[in-house]
PDB file of C-alpha atoms in Angstrom:
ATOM      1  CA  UNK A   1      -9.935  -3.360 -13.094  1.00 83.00           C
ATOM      2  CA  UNK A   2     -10.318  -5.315  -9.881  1.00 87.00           C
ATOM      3  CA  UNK A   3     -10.484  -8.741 -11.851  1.00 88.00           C
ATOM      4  CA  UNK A   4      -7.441  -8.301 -13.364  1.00 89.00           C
ATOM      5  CA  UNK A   5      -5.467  -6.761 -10.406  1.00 93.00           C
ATOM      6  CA  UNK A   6      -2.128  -7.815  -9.806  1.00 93.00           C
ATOM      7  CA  UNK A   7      -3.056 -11.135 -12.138  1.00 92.00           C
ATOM      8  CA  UNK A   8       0.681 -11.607 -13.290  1.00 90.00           C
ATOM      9  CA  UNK A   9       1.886 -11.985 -10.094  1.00 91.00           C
ATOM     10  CA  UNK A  10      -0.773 -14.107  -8.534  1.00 94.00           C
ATOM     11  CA  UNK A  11      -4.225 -14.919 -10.492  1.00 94.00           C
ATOM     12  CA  UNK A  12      -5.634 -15.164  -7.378  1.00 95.00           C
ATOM     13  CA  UNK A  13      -4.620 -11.781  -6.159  1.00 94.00           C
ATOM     14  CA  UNK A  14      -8.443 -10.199  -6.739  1.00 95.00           C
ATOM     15  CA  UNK A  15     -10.243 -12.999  -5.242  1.00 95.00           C
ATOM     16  CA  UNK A  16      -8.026 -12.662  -2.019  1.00 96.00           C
ATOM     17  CA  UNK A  17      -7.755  -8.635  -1.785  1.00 96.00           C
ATOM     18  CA  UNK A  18     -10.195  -6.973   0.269  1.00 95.00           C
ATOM     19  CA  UNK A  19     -11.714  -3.054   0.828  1.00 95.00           C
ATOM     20  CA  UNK A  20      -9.169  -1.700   2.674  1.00 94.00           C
ATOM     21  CA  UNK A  21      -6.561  -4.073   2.418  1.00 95.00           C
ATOM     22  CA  UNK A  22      -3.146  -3.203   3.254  1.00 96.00           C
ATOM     23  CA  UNK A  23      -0.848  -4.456   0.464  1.00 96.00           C
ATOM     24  CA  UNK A  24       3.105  -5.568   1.592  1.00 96.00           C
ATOM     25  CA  UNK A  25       5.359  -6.237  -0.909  1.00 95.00           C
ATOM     26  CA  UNK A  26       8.776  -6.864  -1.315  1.00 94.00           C
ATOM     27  CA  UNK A  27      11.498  -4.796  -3.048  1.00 95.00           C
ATOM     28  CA  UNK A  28      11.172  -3.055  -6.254  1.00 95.00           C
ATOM     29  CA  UNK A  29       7.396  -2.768  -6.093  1.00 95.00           C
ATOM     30  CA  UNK A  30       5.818  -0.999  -9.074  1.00 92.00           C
ATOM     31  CA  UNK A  31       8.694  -1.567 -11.404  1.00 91.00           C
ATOM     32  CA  UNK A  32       7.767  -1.020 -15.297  1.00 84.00           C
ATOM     33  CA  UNK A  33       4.812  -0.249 -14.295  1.00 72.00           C
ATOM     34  CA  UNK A  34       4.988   3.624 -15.620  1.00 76.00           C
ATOM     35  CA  UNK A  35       1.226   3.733 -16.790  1.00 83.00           C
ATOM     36  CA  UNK A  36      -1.444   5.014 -14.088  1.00 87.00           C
ATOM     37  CA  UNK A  37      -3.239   1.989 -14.660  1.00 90.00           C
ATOM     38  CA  UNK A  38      -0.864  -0.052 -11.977  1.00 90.00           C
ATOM     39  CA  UNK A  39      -1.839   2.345  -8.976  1.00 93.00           C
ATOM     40  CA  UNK A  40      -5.829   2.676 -10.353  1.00 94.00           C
ATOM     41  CA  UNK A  41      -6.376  -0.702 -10.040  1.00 95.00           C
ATOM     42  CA  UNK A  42      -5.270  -1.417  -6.951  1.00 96.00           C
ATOM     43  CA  UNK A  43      -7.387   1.553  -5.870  1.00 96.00           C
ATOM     44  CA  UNK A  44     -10.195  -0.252  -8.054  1.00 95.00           C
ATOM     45  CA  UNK A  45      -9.892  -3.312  -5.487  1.00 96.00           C
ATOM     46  CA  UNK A  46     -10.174  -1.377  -2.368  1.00 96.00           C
ATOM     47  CA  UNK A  47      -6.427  -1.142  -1.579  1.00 97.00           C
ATOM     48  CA  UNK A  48      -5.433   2.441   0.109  1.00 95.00           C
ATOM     49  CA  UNK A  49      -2.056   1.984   1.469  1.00 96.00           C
ATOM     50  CA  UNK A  50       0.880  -0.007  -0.208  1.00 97.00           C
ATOM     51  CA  UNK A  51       3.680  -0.727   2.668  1.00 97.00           C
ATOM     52  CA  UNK A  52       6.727  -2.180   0.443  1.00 97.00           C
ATOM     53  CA  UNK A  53      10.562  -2.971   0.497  1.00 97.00           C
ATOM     54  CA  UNK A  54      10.985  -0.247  -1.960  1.00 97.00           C
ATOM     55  CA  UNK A  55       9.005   1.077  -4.919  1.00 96.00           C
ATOM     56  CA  UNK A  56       9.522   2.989  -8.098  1.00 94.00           C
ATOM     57  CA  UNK A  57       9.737   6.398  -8.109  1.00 93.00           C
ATOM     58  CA  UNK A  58       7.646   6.657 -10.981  1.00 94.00           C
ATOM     59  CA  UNK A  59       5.011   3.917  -9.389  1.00 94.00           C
ATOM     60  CA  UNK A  60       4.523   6.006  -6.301  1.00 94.00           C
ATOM     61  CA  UNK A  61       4.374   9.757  -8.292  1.00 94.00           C
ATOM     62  CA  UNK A  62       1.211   8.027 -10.127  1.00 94.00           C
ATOM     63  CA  UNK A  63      -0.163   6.319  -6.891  1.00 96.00           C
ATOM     64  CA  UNK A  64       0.205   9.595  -4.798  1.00 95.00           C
ATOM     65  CA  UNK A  65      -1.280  11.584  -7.985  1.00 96.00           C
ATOM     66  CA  UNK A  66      -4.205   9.145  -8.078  1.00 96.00           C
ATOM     67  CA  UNK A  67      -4.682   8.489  -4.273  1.00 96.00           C
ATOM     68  CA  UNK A  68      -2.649   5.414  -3.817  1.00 97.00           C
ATOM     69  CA  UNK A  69      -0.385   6.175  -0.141  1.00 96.00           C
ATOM     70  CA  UNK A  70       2.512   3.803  -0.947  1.00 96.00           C
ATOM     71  CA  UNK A  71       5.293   3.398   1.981  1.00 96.00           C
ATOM     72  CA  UNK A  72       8.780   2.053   2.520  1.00 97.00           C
ATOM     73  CA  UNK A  73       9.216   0.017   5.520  1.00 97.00           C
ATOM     74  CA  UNK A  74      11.854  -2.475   4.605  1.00 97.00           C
ATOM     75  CA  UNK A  75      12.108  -3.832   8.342  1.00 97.00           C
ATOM     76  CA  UNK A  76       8.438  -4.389   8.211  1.00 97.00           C
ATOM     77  CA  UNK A  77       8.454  -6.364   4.628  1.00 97.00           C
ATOM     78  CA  UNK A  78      11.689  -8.525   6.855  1.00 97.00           C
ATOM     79  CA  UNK A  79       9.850  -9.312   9.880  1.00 97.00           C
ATOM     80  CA  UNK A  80       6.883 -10.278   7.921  1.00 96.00           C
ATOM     81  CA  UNK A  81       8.682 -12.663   5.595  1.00 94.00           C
ATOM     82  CA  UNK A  82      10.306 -14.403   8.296  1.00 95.00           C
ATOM     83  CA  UNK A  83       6.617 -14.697   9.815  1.00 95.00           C
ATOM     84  CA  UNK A  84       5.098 -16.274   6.971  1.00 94.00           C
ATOM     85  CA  UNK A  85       7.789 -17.460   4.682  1.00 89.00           C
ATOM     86  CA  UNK A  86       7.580 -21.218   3.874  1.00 89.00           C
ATOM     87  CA  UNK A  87       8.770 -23.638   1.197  1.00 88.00           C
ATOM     88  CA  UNK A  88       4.890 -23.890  -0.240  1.00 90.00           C
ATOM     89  CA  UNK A  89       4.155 -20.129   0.429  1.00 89.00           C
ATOM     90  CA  UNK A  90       1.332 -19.026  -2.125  1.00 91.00           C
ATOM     91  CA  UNK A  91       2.306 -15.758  -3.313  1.00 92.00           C
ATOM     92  CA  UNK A  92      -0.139 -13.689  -1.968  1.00 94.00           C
ATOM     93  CA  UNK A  93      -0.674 -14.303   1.739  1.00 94.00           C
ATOM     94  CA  UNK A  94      -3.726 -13.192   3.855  1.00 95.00           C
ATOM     95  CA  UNK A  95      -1.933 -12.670   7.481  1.00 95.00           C
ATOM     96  CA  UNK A  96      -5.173 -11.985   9.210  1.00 95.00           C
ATOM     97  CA  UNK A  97      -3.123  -9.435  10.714  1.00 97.00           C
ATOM     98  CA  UNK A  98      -4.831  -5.970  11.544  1.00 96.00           C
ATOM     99  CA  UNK A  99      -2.589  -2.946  10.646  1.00 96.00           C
ATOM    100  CA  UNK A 100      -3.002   0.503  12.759  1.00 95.00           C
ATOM    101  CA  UNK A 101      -1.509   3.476  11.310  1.00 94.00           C
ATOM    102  CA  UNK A 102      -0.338   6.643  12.544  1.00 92.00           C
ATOM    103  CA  UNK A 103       0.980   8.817   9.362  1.00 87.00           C
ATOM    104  CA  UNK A 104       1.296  11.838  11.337  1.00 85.00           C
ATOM    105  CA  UNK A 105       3.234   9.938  13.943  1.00 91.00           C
ATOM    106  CA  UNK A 106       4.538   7.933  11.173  1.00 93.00           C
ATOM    107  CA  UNK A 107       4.148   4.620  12.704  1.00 96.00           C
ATOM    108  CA  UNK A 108       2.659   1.339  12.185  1.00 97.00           C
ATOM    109  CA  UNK A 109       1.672  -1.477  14.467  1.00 98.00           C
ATOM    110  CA  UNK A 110       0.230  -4.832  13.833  1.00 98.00           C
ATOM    111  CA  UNK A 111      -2.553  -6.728  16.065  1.00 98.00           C
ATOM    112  CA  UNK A 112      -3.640 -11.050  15.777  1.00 97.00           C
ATOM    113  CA  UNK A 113      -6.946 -11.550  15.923  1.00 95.00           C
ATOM    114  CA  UNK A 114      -7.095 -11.239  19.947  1.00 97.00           C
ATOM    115  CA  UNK A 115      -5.421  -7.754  19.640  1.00 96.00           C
ATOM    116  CA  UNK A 116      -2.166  -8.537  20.754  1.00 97.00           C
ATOM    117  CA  UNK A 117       0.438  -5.928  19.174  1.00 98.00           C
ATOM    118  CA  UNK A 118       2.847  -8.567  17.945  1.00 98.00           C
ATOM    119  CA  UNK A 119       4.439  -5.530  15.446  1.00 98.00           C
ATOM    120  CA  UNK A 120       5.658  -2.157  16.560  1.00 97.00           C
ATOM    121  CA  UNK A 121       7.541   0.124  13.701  1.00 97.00           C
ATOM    122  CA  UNK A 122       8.104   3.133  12.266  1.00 96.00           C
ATOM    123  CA  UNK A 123       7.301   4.440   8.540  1.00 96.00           C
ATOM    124  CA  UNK A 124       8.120   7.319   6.357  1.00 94.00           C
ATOM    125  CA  UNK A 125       6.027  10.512   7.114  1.00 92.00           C
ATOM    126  CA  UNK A 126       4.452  12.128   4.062  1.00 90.00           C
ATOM    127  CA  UNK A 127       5.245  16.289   3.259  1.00 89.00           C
ATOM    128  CA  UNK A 128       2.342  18.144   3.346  1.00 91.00           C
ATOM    129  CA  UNK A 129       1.392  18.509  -0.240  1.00 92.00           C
ATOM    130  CA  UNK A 130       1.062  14.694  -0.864  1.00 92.00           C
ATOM    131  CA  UNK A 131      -0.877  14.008   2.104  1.00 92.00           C
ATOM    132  CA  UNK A 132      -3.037  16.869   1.089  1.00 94.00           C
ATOM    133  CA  UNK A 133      -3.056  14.854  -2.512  1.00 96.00           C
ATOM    134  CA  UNK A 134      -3.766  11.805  -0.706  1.00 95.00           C
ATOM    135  CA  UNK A 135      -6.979  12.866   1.461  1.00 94.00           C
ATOM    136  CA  UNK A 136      -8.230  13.981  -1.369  1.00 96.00           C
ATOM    137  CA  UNK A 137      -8.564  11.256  -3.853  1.00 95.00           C
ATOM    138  CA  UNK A 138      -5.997  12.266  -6.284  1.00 96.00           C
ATOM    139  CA  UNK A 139      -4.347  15.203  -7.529  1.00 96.00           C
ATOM    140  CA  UNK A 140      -7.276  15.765  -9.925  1.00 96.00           C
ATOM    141  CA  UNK A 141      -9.823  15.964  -7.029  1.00 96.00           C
ATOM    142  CA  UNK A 142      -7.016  18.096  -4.927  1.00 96.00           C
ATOM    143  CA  UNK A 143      -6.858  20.513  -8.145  1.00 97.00           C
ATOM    144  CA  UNK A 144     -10.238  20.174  -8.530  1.00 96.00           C
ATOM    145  CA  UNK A 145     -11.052  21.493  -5.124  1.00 95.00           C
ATOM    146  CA  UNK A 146      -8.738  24.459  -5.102  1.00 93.00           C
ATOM    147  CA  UNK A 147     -10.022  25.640  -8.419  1.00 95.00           C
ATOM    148  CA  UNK A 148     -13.544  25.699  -6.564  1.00 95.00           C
ATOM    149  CA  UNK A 149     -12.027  27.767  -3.460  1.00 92.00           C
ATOM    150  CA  UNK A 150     -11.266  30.475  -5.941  1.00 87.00           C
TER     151      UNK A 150
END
């Protein structure tokens, strides 16, 4: 699933996407995209945390049900488009940036490569269930789990 991840928005997208990556994307994220497939693969390529405009509902009930954390921060998606937004802009842009996040503080801040915070924001905070859903791996491993408490 990693080769083909993301491949008809950018065919580049899995060359570029690292373990861990933190994926940003603009508005609508996730869109006709109803199948479990669309959140598994980004898992597949190492992506834990989507950060987006705003998403489908249906996109982020199958990412939270398969592991995928996927946020709306549309003042993040803003400042980072003014950032890195030019005329020959590939679509998918490596900022180099490192991302800290606090989802029990619900905030986010963004470091340059000397560790300069040059981003300071604030995202949704998660209820309880799907952060419970989230550490572990899926509602299948969260079921999973609870069955075995029994």
């Amino acid at each position: 699933m990693k080769a083909i991840v993301m491949e008809n928005y950018d065919p580049e997208f899995s060359r570029l996407v690292q373990p861990d990556d933190v994926v940003v994307a603009g508005a609508n994220f996730g869109t006709g995209s109803s199948r479990e497939q669309a959140a598994t693969a980004l898992l597949a390529a190492g992506v834990r945390l989507v950060v987006c405009e705003s998403a489908s509902e249906t996109f982020k009930r199958n990412a939270v049900n398969n592991g995928l954390l996927v946020l709306e921060s549309p003042r993040l998606v803003q400042w980072l488009r003014k950032r890195f937004q030019s005329p020959d802009a590939a679509p998918t842009i490596v900022s180099g940036l490192d991302a800290h996040v606090g989802l029990v503080a619900g905030k986010i801040q963004l470091t340059d490569s000397s560790g300069t915070s040059v981003y300071d924001g604030d995202l949704p905070r998660i209820g309880k269930a799907a952060q419970e859903i989230i550490v572990a791996g899926g509602l299948e491993n969260w079921v999973r789990a609870r069955m075995a408490a029994q």
